[in-house]
CSV table of C-alpha atoms in Angstrom, one decimal:
chain,number,residue,atom,x,y,z
R,1,UNK,CA,-31.1,31.3,104.5
R,2,UNK,CA,-32.2,29.5,101.5
R,3,UNK,CA,-30.5,26.3,100.4
R,4,UNK,CA,-29.4,26.1,96.8
R,5,UNK,CA,-29.0,22.8,95.1
R,6,UNK,CA,-26.5,22.3,92.4
R,7,UNK,CA,-26.3,19.5,89.9
R,8,UNK,CA,-22.9,18.5,88.7
R,9,UNK,CA,-22.6,16.4,85.7
R,10,UNK,CA,-19.3,14.8,84.8
R,11,UNK,CA,-18.4,14.1,81.3
R,12,UNK,CA,-16.1,11.2,80.7
R,13,UNK,CA,-15.3,10.7,77.1
R,14,UNK,CA,-12.8,8.2,76.1
R,15,UNK,CA,-11.7,8.1,72.5
R,16,UNK,CA,-10.4,4.9,71.3
R,17,UNK,CA,-8.2,4.6,68.2
R,18,UNK,CA,-7.0,1.5,66.5
R,19,UNK,CA,-3.3,1.1,67.0
R,20,UNK,CA,-1.1,2.3,64.2
R,21,UNK,CA,0.4,-0.4,62.0
R,22,UNK,CA,4.0,-0.5,60.8
R,23,UNK,CA,5.6,-1.9,57.6
R,24,UNK,CA,8.8,-4.0,57.9
R,25,UNK,CA,10.9,-3.4,54.9
R,26,UNK,CA,14.0,-5.3,53.7
R,27,UNK,CA,16.6,-3.3,51.7
R,28,UNK,CA,18.8,-4.7,49.0
R,29,UNK,CA,22.6,-5.0,49.4
R,30,UNK,CA,25.4,-6.7,47.5
R,31,UNK,CA,26.4,-9.1,50.2
R,32,UNK,CA,23.4,-10.8,51.8
R,33,UNK,CA,22.5,-13.9,49.8
R,34,UNK,CA,19.1,-14.6,48.4
R,35,UNK,CA,19.0,-17.9,50.2
R,36,UNK,CA,19.6,-16.2,53.6
R,37,UNK,CA,16.9,-13.7,52.9
R,38,UNK,CA,14.4,-16.5,52.2
R,39,UNK,CA,15.6,-18.3,55.3
R,40,UNK,CA,14.9,-15.2,57.5
R,41,UNK,CA,11.5,-14.7,55.8
R,42,UNK,CA,10.5,-18.2,56.6
R,43,UNK,CA,11.9,-18.5,60.1
R,44,UNK,CA,11.2,-15.1,61.5
R,45,UNK,CA,8.2,-13.8,59.5
R,46,UNK,CA,6.6,-17.3,58.9
R,47,UNK,CA,6.3,-16.8,55.2
R,48,UNK,CA,5.7,-19.8,52.9
R,49,UNK,CA,8.4,-20.7,50.4
R,50,UNK,CA,6.5,-18.9,47.6
R,51,UNK,CA,5.8,-15.8,49.6
R,52,UNK,CA,9.5,-15.7,50.7
R,53,UNK,CA,10.7,-16.1,47.2
R,54,UNK,CA,8.4,-13.3,45.9
R,55,UNK,CA,9.5,-10.9,48.6
R,56,UNK,CA,13.1,-11.7,48.0
R,57,UNK,CA,12.7,-11.0,44.3
R,58,UNK,CA,11.1,-7.6,45.1
R,59,UNK,CA,14.1,-6.8,47.3
R,60,UNK,CA,16.5,-7.9,44.6
R,61,UNK,CA,14.7,-6.1,41.6
R,62,UNK,CA,13.2,-3.1,43.3
R,63,UNK,CA,15.9,-2.5,45.9
R,64,UNK,CA,13.4,-3.1,48.8
R,65,UNK,CA,10.4,-5.2,49.6
R,66,UNK,CA,7.6,-5.0,52.2
R,67,UNK,CA,7.7,-8.1,54.4
R,68,UNK,CA,4.5,-7.4,56.3
R,69,UNK,CA,2.5,-5.0,58.4
R,70,UNK,CA,2.4,-5.4,62.1
R,71,UNK,CA,1.8,-3.6,65.4
R,72,UNK,CA,4.8,-1.4,66.4
R,73,UNK,CA,6.1,-3.8,69.1
R,74,UNK,CA,5.8,-6.9,66.8
R,75,UNK,CA,7.5,-5.1,63.9
R,76,UNK,CA,10.4,-4.1,66.1
R,77,UNK,CA,10.7,-7.5,67.6
R,78,UNK,CA,10.7,-9.3,64.3
R,79,UNK,CA,13.2,-6.7,62.8
R,80,UNK,CA,15.5,-7.2,65.7
R,81,UNK,CA,15.5,-11.0,65.5
R,82,UNK,CA,16.1,-10.9,61.7
R,83,UNK,CA,19.0,-8.4,62.1
R,84,UNK,CA,20.5,-10.6,64.9
R,85,UNK,CA,20.4,-13.6,62.6
R,86,UNK,CA,22.0,-11.6,59.8
R,87,UNK,CA,24.8,-10.4,62.0
R,88,UNK,CA,25.5,-13.9,63.3
R,89,UNK,CA,26.0,-15.0,59.7
R,90,UNK,CA,28.0,-11.9,58.8
R,91,UNK,CA,25.5,-10.2,56.6
R,92,UNK,CA,24.8,-6.5,56.6
R,93,UNK,CA,21.0,-6.9,55.9
R,94,UNK,CA,19.2,-3.6,56.4
R,95,UNK,CA,15.7,-3.8,57.7
R,96,UNK,CA,13.6,-0.7,58.5
R,97,UNK,CA,10.2,-0.2,60.2
R,98,UNK,CA,7.9,2.6,58.8
R,99,UNK,CA,4.4,3.7,59.6
R,100,UNK,CA,1.9,1.9,57.2
């Protein structure tokens, strides 16, 4: 009997993709105060006074404002903390997270 030799080649291909980014968006309402929005932007999102004011004015004039772009987990975490602060103060602040 003849011996046959086989050559087996394995192909391991790993495709890496950059993680998707998500926008955190504040929406305007008639009850949440401008001062509170600025406070949340500074304390949760670490915005400067000028950045916070600018974002707050976008929310006020354009009905919504993009706070920042983050990884999915970070966007949800920041949104949840901001909503928690709003509820503690009795404000109905609406914050959404959308793919960037």
